CSV table of C-alpha atoms in Angstrom, one decimal:
chain,number,residue,atom,x,y,z
A,15,MET,CA,67.9,32.5,-32.1
A,16,ARG,CA,68.8,36.2,-32.7
A,17,LEU,CA,67.3,38.8,-35.0
A,18,SER,CA,70.5,38.5,-37.1
A,19,ASP,CA,69.8,34.8,-37.6
A,20,LEU,CA,66.8,35.8,-39.7
A,21,ARG,CA,68.9,37.3,-42.5
A,22,GLY,CA,68.2,35.5,-45.8
A,23,ARG,CA,65.4,33.4,-44.4
A,24,THR,CA,61.7,33.4,-45.0
A,25,VAL,CA,59.8,34.7,-42.0
A,26,ALA,CA,56.1,34.9,-41.2
A,27,VAL,CA,55.1,37.3,-38.3
A,28,TRP,CA,51.8,36.1,-36.8
A,29,GLY,CA,49.7,38.9,-35.5
A,30,ALA,CA,49.1,42.5,-36.6
A,31,GLY,CA,48.8,44.2,-33.2
A,32,ARG,CA,51.5,46.1,-31.3
A,33,GLU,CA,53.8,43.2,-30.9
A,34,GLY,CA,53.4,42.1,-34.5
A,35,ARG,CA,54.1,45.6,-35.8
A,36,ALA,CA,57.3,45.8,-33.7
A,37,ALA,CA,58.4,42.4,-35.0
A,38,VAL,CA,58.0,43.4,-38.6
A,39,THR,CA,59.9,46.6,-38.2
A,40,ALA,CA,62.8,45.0,-36.4
A,41,ILE,CA,63.0,41.9,-38.6
A,42,ALA,CA,62.8,43.9,-41.9
A,43,ALA,CA,66.0,45.8,-40.8
A,44,HIS,CA,67.9,42.4,-40.8
A,45,GLY,CA,67.3,41.5,-44.4
A,46,PRO,CA,65.1,38.4,-44.5
A,47,ALA,CA,64.7,36.8,-47.9
A,48,ASP,CA,60.9,37.1,-47.5
A,49,LEU,CA,58.7,38.6,-44.8
A,50,VAL,CA,55.0,38.4,-44.5
A,51,ALA,CA,52.5,39.3,-41.8
A,52,VAL,CA,49.6,36.9,-41.0
A,53,ASP,CA,46.5,37.9,-39.1
A,54,ASP,CA,43.7,35.3,-38.6
A,55,SER,CA,41.6,37.5,-36.3
A,56,ALA,CA,38.1,38.6,-37.4
A,57,ASN,CA,38.8,42.3,-36.8
A,58,PHE,CA,42.1,42.8,-38.5
A,59,LEU,CA,40.7,45.6,-40.7
A,60,THR,CA,40.4,47.8,-37.6
A,61,LEU,CA,44.2,47.9,-37.4
A,62,PRO,CA,45.5,49.9,-40.4
A,63,TRP,CA,48.3,48.0,-42.2
A,64,GLU,CA,49.8,50.5,-44.6
A,65,GLY,CA,52.9,52.6,-45.3
A,66,PRO,CA,56.2,51.2,-44.3
A,67,LEU,CA,54.6,48.2,-42.6
A,68,ALA,CA,52.8,47.1,-45.8
A,69,GLU,CA,56.0,47.7,-47.8
A,70,ALA,CA,58.0,45.6,-45.4
A,71,ALA,CA,55.5,42.8,-45.1
A,72,PRO,CA,52.2,42.3,-46.9
A,73,LEU,CA,49.3,41.3,-44.6
A,74,VAL,CA,47.7,38.0,-45.4
A,75,THR,CA,44.4,36.9,-43.8
A,76,GLY,CA,42.0,34.0,-44.0
A,77,ALA,CA,42.9,30.4,-44.9
A,78,GLU,CA,45.9,31.6,-46.9
A,79,GLY,CA,47.5,32.7,-43.6
A,80,PHE,CA,48.1,29.2,-42.4
A,81,ASP,CA,49.8,28.3,-45.7
A,82,ARG,CA,52.2,31.2,-45.4
A,83,LEU,CA,53.0,30.2,-41.8
A,84,ALA,CA,53.6,26.6,-42.8
A,85,ALA,CA,55.9,27.7,-45.7
A,86,ALA,CA,58.1,30.0,-43.6
A,87,ASP,CA,61.5,29.0,-42.2
A,88,VAL,CA,60.6,30.8,-39.0
A,89,VAL,CA,57.3,31.8,-37.5
A,90,VAL,CA,57.4,34.8,-35.1
A,91,ARG,CA,54.1,34.7,-33.2
A,92,SER,CA,52.6,37.5,-31.2
A,93,PRO,CA,52.0,36.7,-27.5
A,94,GLY,CA,48.3,36.9,-28.0
A,95,VAL,CA,48.3,33.8,-30.2
A,96,PRO,CA,47.3,31.1,-27.6
A,97,GLN,CA,49.2,27.8,-27.3
A,98,THR,CA,46.0,26.0,-28.0
A,99,HIS,CA,45.3,27.7,-31.4
A,100,PRO,CA,44.7,24.9,-33.9
A,101,TRP,CA,47.2,26.4,-36.4
A,102,LEU,CA,49.9,26.6,-33.7
A,103,VAL,CA,49.3,23.0,-32.6
A,104,GLU,CA,49.6,21.8,-36.2
A,105,LEU,CA,52.8,23.9,-36.8
A,106,ARG,CA,54.4,22.4,-33.8
A,107,ARG,CA,53.3,18.9,-34.8
A,108,ARG,CA,55.1,19.5,-38.2
A,109,GLY,CA,58.3,20.6,-36.3
A,110,ALA,CA,58.1,24.3,-37.4
A,111,THR,CA,60.4,26.8,-35.9
A,112,VAL,CA,58.2,29.1,-33.8
A,113,THR,CA,59.5,32.0,-31.7
A,114,GLN,CA,58.4,35.4,-30.4
A,115,GLY,CA,59.7,38.9,-30.6
A,116,THR,CA,60.6,38.9,-26.9
A,117,ALA,CA,62.7,35.7,-27.3
A,118,LEU,CA,64.6,37.2,-30.3
A,119,TRP,CA,65.2,40.3,-28.2
A,120,MET,CA,66.3,38.4,-25.1
A,121,ALA,CA,68.9,36.5,-27.0
A,122,ASP,CA,70.9,39.8,-27.4
A,123,HIS,CA,69.9,41.5,-24.1
A,124,ALA,CA,69.5,38.8,-21.4
A,125,ASP,CA,72.6,39.7,-19.4
A,126,ARG,CA,71.3,43.3,-19.0
A,127,THR,CA,67.7,42.4,-18.1
A,128,ILE,CA,65.6,41.9,-15.0
A,129,GLY,CA,62.6,39.9,-16.1
A,130,VAL,CA,59.5,39.8,-13.9
A,131,THR,CA,56.5,37.5,-14.2
A,132,GLY,CA,53.8,36.2,-11.9
A,133,SER,CA,50.1,35.4,-11.8
A,134,LYS,CA,49.6,38.5,-9.6
A,135,GLY,CA,51.9,41.4,-8.8
A,136,LYS,CA,54.2,41.4,-11.8
A,137,SER,CA,53.1,44.9,-13.0
A,138,THR,CA,53.5,46.6,-9.6
A,139,THR,CA,56.7,44.7,-8.8
A,140,SER,CA,58.4,45.5,-12.1
A,141,SER,CA,57.3,49.1,-11.8
A,142,LEU,CA,58.7,49.3,-8.3
A,143,ILE,CA,62.0,47.7,-9.3
A,144,SER,CA,62.5,50.2,-12.2
A,145,HIS,CA,61.4,53.2,-9.9
A,146,LEU,CA,63.8,52.2,-7.1
A,147,LEU,CA,66.7,51.5,-9.3
A,148,ALA,CA,66.4,54.9,-10.8
A,149,ALA,CA,66.3,56.5,-7.3
A,150,VAL,CA,69.6,54.9,-6.4
A,151,ASP,CA,71.3,56.1,-9.6
A,152,ARG,CA,70.8,52.9,-11.7
A,153,PRO,CA,69.1,54.2,-14.8
A,154,ASN,CA,67.1,51.6,-16.7
A,155,VAL,CA,64.6,51.2,-19.5
A,156,PHE,CA,61.2,49.7,-18.5
A,157,GLY,CA,59.0,47.8,-21.0
A,158,GLY,CA,57.5,44.5,-22.0
A,159,ASN,CA,54.0,43.5,-21.3
A,160,ILE,CA,53.1,46.7,-19.4
A,161,GLY,CA,54.7,49.2,-21.8
A,162,VAL,CA,56.8,49.3,-24.9
A,163,PRO,CA,57.3,46.0,-26.8
A,164,THR,CA,60.8,44.7,-26.3
A,165,LEU,CA,61.7,45.0,-30.0
A,166,ASP,CA,60.9,48.7,-29.8
A,167,LEU,CA,63.1,49.4,-26.8
A,168,PRO,CA,66.1,51.7,-27.1
A,169,GLU,CA,69.6,50.5,-26.3
A,170,ALA,CA,70.4,50.7,-22.6
A,171,ASP,CA,72.7,49.3,-20.0
A,172,LEU,CA,69.9,47.9,-17.9
A,173,TYR,CA,66.3,46.8,-18.6
A,174,VAL,CA,63.4,45.9,-16.4
A,175,LEU,CA,60.7,43.9,-18.2
A,176,GLU,CA,57.2,42.8,-17.1
A,177,LEU,CA,56.6,39.5,-18.9
A,178,SER,CA,53.4,37.6,-19.3
A,179,SER,CA,53.1,33.8,-19.4
A,180,TYR,CA,52.6,34.2,-23.2
A,181,GLN,CA,55.9,36.0,-23.5
A,182,CYS,CA,57.8,33.6,-21.2
A,183,SER,CA,56.7,30.5,-23.1
A,184,ASP,CA,59.0,30.8,-26.1
A,185,LEU,CA,62.1,32.0,-24.3
A,186,ILE,CA,65.4,30.1,-24.8
A,187,ASP,CA,67.4,32.6,-22.8
A,188,SER,CA,66.7,33.6,-19.2
A,189,PRO,CA,67.3,37.2,-18.0
A,190,ARG,CA,70.2,37.9,-15.7
A,191,VAL,CA,67.7,38.3,-12.8
A,192,ALA,CA,64.5,36.2,-13.1
A,193,VAL,CA,61.7,37.2,-10.8
A,194,VAL,CA,58.4,35.4,-10.0
A,195,THR,CA,55.9,37.1,-7.8
A,196,ALA,CA,53.0,34.6,-7.4
A,197,LEU,CA,51.6,31.5,-9.0
A,198,PHE,CA,48.0,30.4,-9.3
A,199,PRO,CA,45.8,29.0,-12.1
A,200,GLU,CA,45.2,31.7,-14.8
A,201,HIS,CA,44.7,31.8,-18.6
A,202,LEU,CA,44.2,28.1,-18.7
A,203,ASP,CA,42.2,28.2,-21.9
A,204,ALA,CA,45.2,29.8,-23.7
A,205,HIS,CA,47.8,27.4,-22.3
A,206,GLY,CA,45.9,24.2,-22.3
A,207,GLY,CA,45.7,23.5,-18.6
A,208,GLU,CA,47.1,24.3,-15.2
A,209,ALA,CA,50.4,22.3,-15.6
A,210,GLU,CA,50.9,23.8,-19.0
A,211,TYR,CA,50.4,27.3,-17.6
A,212,TYR,CA,52.9,26.8,-14.8
A,213,ARG,CA,55.4,25.3,-17.3
A,214,ASP,CA,55.1,28.3,-19.6
A,215,LYS,CA,55.3,30.8,-16.8
A,216,LEU,CA,58.4,29.2,-15.2
A,217,ASN,CA,60.1,28.9,-18.5
A,218,LEU,CA,61.5,32.3,-17.5
A,219,LEU,CA,63.8,30.4,-15.1
A,220,ALA,CA,64.7,27.5,-17.5
A,221,TYR,CA,67.9,28.8,-19.1
A,222,GLY,CA,70.4,29.7,-16.4
A,223,PRO,CA,69.5,33.0,-14.9
A,224,ARG,CA,72.3,34.4,-12.7
A,225,THR,CA,69.8,35.1,-9.9
A,226,VAL,CA,66.3,33.9,-9.2
A,227,VAL,CA,64.1,36.1,-6.8
A,228,VAL,CA,60.7,34.9,-5.8
A,229,ASN,CA,57.9,35.7,-3.3
A,230,GLY,CA,58.8,33.3,-0.5
A,231,ALA,CA,55.3,33.5,1.0
A,232,ASP,CA,53.6,31.9,-2.1
A,233,PRO,CA,52.8,28.2,-1.3
A,234,ARG,CA,52.1,27.1,-4.9
A,235,LEU,CA,55.3,28.8,-6.2
A,236,ALA,CA,57.2,27.1,-3.4
A,237,LEU,CA,55.8,23.7,-4.5
A,238,GLU,CA,56.6,24.3,-8.2
A,239,LEU,CA,60.2,25.5,-7.4
A,240,GLY,CA,61.0,22.6,-5.0
A,241,ASP,CA,64.6,22.9,-3.8
A,242,ARG,CA,65.7,25.2,-6.6
A,243,ALA,CA,68.2,27.9,-5.4
A,244,ALA,CA,66.4,31.2,-5.2
A,245,VAL,CA,66.2,34.3,-3.1
A,246,ARG,CA,62.9,33.9,-1.3
A,247,ALA,CA,61.7,37.4,-0.5
A,248,GLY,CA,59.7,37.8,2.7
A,249,ARG,CA,61.8,35.4,4.7
A,250,PRO,CA,64.0,36.5,7.6
A,251,ASP,CA,67.3,36.2,5.7
A,252,THR,CA,66.4,38.6,2.9
A,253,ALA,CA,63.9,41.5,2.4
A,254,ASN,CA,61.0,41.1,4.9
A,255,VAL,CA,58.5,42.8,7.1
A,256,ALA,CA,58.9,42.5,10.8
A,257,THR,CA,58.5,44.6,13.9
A,258,GLY,CA,60.6,47.7,13.7
A,259,PRO,CA,62.4,49.9,16.4
A,260,ASP,CA,59.1,51.7,17.2
A,261,GLY,CA,57.1,48.6,17.6
A,262,THR,CA,55.2,48.9,14.3
A,263,PRO,CA,55.8,46.9,11.1
A,264,TRP,CA,59.0,47.9,9.2
A,265,PHE,CA,60.6,46.7,6.0
A,266,HIS,CA,63.9,45.0,6.8
A,267,LEU,CA,66.8,43.6,4.9
A,268,ALA,CA,67.6,40.5,6.9
A,269,ASP,CA,67.7,41.9,10.4
A,270,GLN,CA,68.5,45.5,9.4
A,271,PRO,CA,65.5,47.8,9.7
A,272,LEU,CA,65.0,50.0,6.6
A,273,PHE,CA,61.8,52.1,7.0
A,274,PRO,CA,58.3,51.8,8.4
A,275,ARG,CA,55.5,49.9,6.5
A,276,ALA,CA,53.5,53.1,6.6
A,277,VAL,CA,55.9,54.6,4.0
A,278,LEU,CA,54.4,52.4,1.3
A,279,PRO,CA,51.2,54.0,0.1
A,280,LEU,CA,49.8,50.8,-1.4
A,281,VAL,CA,47.3,48.8,0.6
A,282,GLY,CA,47.4,45.1,1.2
A,283,ARG,CA,49.8,42.4,2.4
A,284,HIS,CA,50.4,41.4,-1.2
A,285,ASN,CA,51.9,44.8,-1.9
A,286,GLU,CA,54.2,44.4,1.1
A,287,GLY,CA,55.3,41.2,-0.6
A,288,ASN,CA,55.8,43.0,-3.9
A,289,LEU,CA,58.1,45.6,-2.3
A,290,CYS,CA,60.0,42.9,-0.5
A,291,VAL,CA,60.7,41.2,-3.9
A,292,ALA,CA,61.8,44.6,-5.4
A,293,LEU,CA,64.2,45.2,-2.5
A,294,ALA,CA,65.6,41.7,-2.8
A,295,VAL,CA,66.2,42.3,-6.5
A,296,LEU,CA,68.1,45.5,-5.7
A,297,ASP,CA,70.2,43.6,-3.1
A,298,ALA,CA,71.0,40.9,-5.7
A,299,LEU,CA,72.2,43.7,-8.1
A,300,ASP,CA,74.7,44.8,-5.4
A,301,VAL,CA,72.8,47.9,-4.4
A,302,ASP,CA,73.7,48.7,-0.8
A,303,VAL,CA,70.1,48.7,0.3
A,304,VAL,CA,70.9,49.5,4.0
A,305,ALA,CA,73.2,52.4,3.2
A,306,ARG,CA,70.6,53.8,0.7
A,307,LYS,CA,67.6,53.2,2.9
A,308,ASP,CA,66.7,56.9,3.3
A,309,THR,CA,66.7,57.4,-0.4
A,310,LEU,CA,64.7,54.3,-0.9
A,311,ALA,CA,62.2,55.3,1.7
A,312,ILE,CA,61.6,58.6,-0.2
A,313,ALA,CA,61.2,56.7,-3.5
A,314,VAL,CA,58.8,54.2,-2.0
A,315,ALA,CA,56.6,57.0,-0.5
A,316,GLU,CA,56.5,58.7,-3.9
A,317,PHE,CA,55.6,55.5,-5.8
A,318,GLN,CA,52.2,55.9,-7.6
A,319,GLY,CA,50.1,52.8,-7.7
A,320,LEU,CA,49.2,51.6,-11.1
A,321,ALA,CA,45.8,52.4,-12.6
A,322,HIS,CA,43.0,49.8,-12.2
A,323,ARG,CA,44.8,48.1,-9.3
A,324,LEU,CA,43.1,49.0,-6.0
A,325,THR,CA,42.7,52.5,-7.2
A,326,GLU,CA,40.5,54.4,-4.7
A,327,ILE,CA,37.9,56.9,-5.9
A,328,ALA,CA,36.9,59.8,-3.7
A,329,ASP,CA,33.1,59.9,-2.9
A,330,PRO,CA,31.2,62.5,-0.8
A,331,SER,CA,29.2,59.9,0.9
A,332,GLY,CA,32.1,58.7,3.0
A,333,LEU,CA,32.2,55.3,1.2
A,334,THR,CA,35.4,54.3,-0.5
A,335,PHE,CA,35.0,53.0,-4.0
A,336,VAL,CA,37.9,51.0,-5.3
A,337,ASP,CA,38.7,50.1,-8.9
A,338,ASP,CA,40.5,46.7,-9.1
A,339,THR,CA,39.2,45.8,-12.6
A,340,LEU,CA,42.5,43.9,-13.4
A,341,ALA,CA,41.6,41.3,-10.8
A,342,THR,CA,40.5,38.8,-13.4
A,343,SER,CA,40.8,35.6,-11.3
A,344,PRO,CA,39.4,34.5,-7.9
A,345,TYR,CA,42.9,34.5,-6.4
A,346,ALA,CA,43.4,38.2,-7.4
A,347,ALA,CA,40.1,39.1,-6.0
A,348,MET,CA,41.0,37.4,-2.7
A,349,HIS,CA,44.1,39.6,-2.4
A,350,ALA,CA,42.0,42.7,-3.0
A,351,ILE,CA,39.5,41.6,-0.4
A,352,ASP,CA,42.2,41.0,2.2
A,353,ALA,CA,43.5,44.6,1.6
A,354,TYR,CA,40.4,46.0,3.2
A,355,GLU,CA,40.2,43.6,6.1
A,356,GLY,CA,38.5,45.1,9.1
A,357,ARG,CA,36.2,47.5,7.1
A,358,PRO,CA,32.6,46.8,6.0
A,359,LEU,CA,33.0,45.6,2.4
A,360,THR,CA,30.9,45.1,-0.6
A,361,VAL,CA,32.5,43.4,-3.6
A,362,ILE,CA,31.2,43.5,-7.2
A,363,VAL,CA,32.1,40.3,-9.1
A,364,GLY,CA,31.5,38.9,-12.5
A,365,GLY,CA,32.5,39.2,-16.1
A,366,THR,CA,33.4,36.8,-19.0
A,367,ASP,CA,32.7,33.3,-17.8
A,368,ARG,CA,35.8,31.1,-18.5
A,369,GLY,CA,34.4,28.3,-16.4
A,370,LEU,CA,36.8,29.0,-13.5
A,371,ASP,CA,36.4,27.1,-10.2
A,372,TYR,CA,35.3,29.6,-7.6
A,373,THR,CA,35.7,27.1,-4.7
A,374,PRO,CA,38.9,28.9,-3.5
A,375,LEU,CA,36.9,32.1,-3.2
A,376,ARG,CA,34.2,30.3,-1.2
A,377,GLU,CA,36.8,28.9,1.2
A,378,HIS,CA,38.5,32.3,1.5
A,379,LEU,CA,35.2,33.9,2.6
A,380,ALA,CA,34.0,31.2,4.8
A,381,GLU,CA,34.6,33.2,8.0
A,382,ARG,CA,34.2,36.6,6.6
A,383,GLU,CA,31.3,39.0,6.9
A,384,ILE,CA,30.9,40.6,3.5
A,385,THR,CA,28.4,41.5,0.8
A,386,VAL,CA,28.9,40.2,-2.8
A,387,ILE,CA,27.0,41.5,-5.8
A,388,GLY,CA,27.2,39.4,-8.9
A,389,ILE,CA,26.9,40.9,-12.4
A,390,PRO,CA,26.8,39.1,-15.8
A,391,ASP,CA,28.1,36.9,-17.1
A,392,SER,CA,29.8,34.9,-14.4
A,393,GLY,CA,28.4,36.8,-11.4
A,394,PRO,CA,25.4,34.5,-10.9
A,395,ARG,CA,27.7,31.4,-10.9
A,396,ILE,CA,30.0,33.1,-8.4
A,397,VAL,CA,27.1,33.9,-6.2
A,398,GLU,CA,25.9,30.4,-6.4
A,399,ALA,CA,29.3,29.1,-5.3
A,400,LEU,CA,29.0,31.3,-2.2
A,401,ALA,CA,25.6,30.0,-1.3
A,402,GLY,CA,25.2,28.9,2.3
A,403,LEU,CA,28.0,30.9,3.8
A,404,PRO,CA,26.5,32.3,7.0
A,405,ALA,CA,28.1,35.7,7.0
A,406,VAL,CA,28.1,36.3,3.2
A,407,ARG,CA,25.2,38.3,1.8
A,408,THR,CA,24.8,37.9,-1.9
A,409,GLU,CA,22.8,39.9,-4.5
A,410,LEU,CA,22.5,40.0,-8.2
A,411,ALA,CA,22.5,43.1,-10.4
A,412,GLU,CA,21.7,43.4,-14.1
A,413,ASP,CA,24.9,45.2,-15.0
A,414,LEU,CA,27.8,47.1,-13.4
A,415,VAL,CA,25.9,50.4,-13.2
A,416,ALA,CA,23.1,48.8,-11.3
A,417,ALA,CA,25.6,47.1,-9.0
A,418,VAL,CA,27.1,50.4,-8.1
A,419,GLY,CA,23.7,51.8,-7.3
A,420,LEU,CA,22.8,48.7,-5.2
A,421,SER,CA,26.1,48.9,-3.4
A,422,ARG,CA,25.3,52.4,-2.1
A,423,LYS,CA,22.2,50.9,-0.4
A,424,LEU,CA,23.9,47.9,1.1
A,425,THR,CA,27.3,49.2,2.3
A,426,PRO,CA,27.4,50.8,5.8
A,427,SER,CA,28.8,54.3,6.2
A,428,GLY,CA,32.6,54.3,6.2
A,429,GLY,CA,32.6,51.0,4.2
A,430,VAL,CA,34.3,50.0,1.0
A,431,VAL,CA,32.8,49.1,-2.4
A,432,LEU,CA,35.3,47.1,-4.3
A,433,LEU,CA,35.1,46.3,-8.0
A,434,SER,CA,37.3,43.1,-8.1
A,435,PRO,CA,35.5,41.1,-10.7
A,436,ALA,CA,37.4,37.8,-10.6
A,437,ALA,CA,36.7,37.6,-14.4
A,438,PRO,CA,37.9,39.4,-17.5
A,439,SER,CA,36.1,42.3,-19.1
A,440,TYR,CA,35.7,41.3,-22.7
A,441,GLY,CA,32.2,40.5,-24.0
A,442,ARG,CA,30.3,43.3,-22.3
A,443,PHE,CA,33.2,45.9,-22.4
A,444,ARG,CA,35.7,46.8,-25.1
A,445,ASN,CA,38.6,46.1,-22.6
A,446,PHE,CA,39.5,46.5,-19.0
A,447,GLU,CA,39.9,50.3,-19.4
A,448,HIS,CA,36.3,50.5,-20.6
A,449,ARG,CA,35.1,48.6,-17.6
A,450,SER,CA,37.0,51.0,-15.3
A,451,GLU,CA,35.4,54.0,-17.1
A,452,VAL,CA,31.9,52.6,-16.7
A,453,PHE,CA,32.6,52.0,-13.0
A,454,ALA,CA,34.0,55.5,-12.3
A,455,ARG,CA,31.1,57.1,-14.2
A,456,ALA,CA,28.5,55.1,-12.3
A,457,VAL,CA,30.1,56.1,-9.0
A,458,ALA,CA,29.9,59.8,-10.0
A,459,ASP,CA,26.4,59.5,-11.4
A,460,THR,CA,24.9,57.7,-8.4
A,461,ALA,CA,26.5,60.2,-6.0
A,462,ARG,CA,24.2,62.9,-7.2
């Protein structure tokens, strides 16, 4: 279904946030017979719905919202509407036509698009792909989950999109290059279970992409893909890290050395994997990666890590404080912990308790000497899950500020204090940015 297919039809846009606003603006330009916006959230009044938006589509709230959705020929839902929402379950039971803005956009732009998803690494990898393409004279427009909604993107010859599982779930067109960086259980409450989450995530691959590029080192992704044809980055026949001509780790394309691992300013083996995926994508797009290796090395060295992802904060004490607030699952926290292997480490964990299983984190830390500080709400349960591990010291703090103060007492000189909470921020913070602000302020205040 394309935007042009909505001409003369009754359309209900579900959601009044960034994606919903973009959908109303784009759909209104294609002449629907009737267009309405529906918002069932409790805080809809905090988002002004006025001017051209209100003229294009009146905003309906409360119980009437479902009636308007049910009466529409097409429902365009925002990605934030979960698959498990009772209204959505009922609409699907009735056979309603439900789509998303990203699906409408992809129908017209798939052949010019690189779509990147993954339970971890999709933001960094998509940013790297866009950055490296620009460096080798392949201009592109970057957007999606990390930036501008797809329906707000300008026309271009090439797009790089970061796509969430929510955005992937309603696609009926795959991008020209479909990329998956990692797969582990996440957002299960919104998708309905682990199998449903994997199904929605991998829907990106379901409609004949020209090329599939994946992280070949991810075991769960390998299991879900089976024998599907894909470029599996990290393996010897494509982009990989191996011993270079000077005896240190280098990035390679197959057996051709490109540049030293030290060129990449991002820490952690997972970021090595992200760059391998990005290089494999460039190769799939017929960029002569070996011939352009010097240009690519400069671009890699200049790449700025994304905010709130292993962002280091300078501190006069000699400790390294690290903001990794976007690590909202145990698997993401495990990647962050591995990035600082070999250094004394204190990890602050805890946030909204979604009932996640923290057994994988326990298994990961079984042989590791580490200090873990738990904060509300899920921190005490995480600490309990780690009980009995001989080299893991656990403590509880009343909040994030107190945890930072405690970490200064517990972490040896030259060590690392890592905020990698393995849980979302909502409940005690406005959003993840607010959690980062509180962390950075606490680091500054406790340094005095």
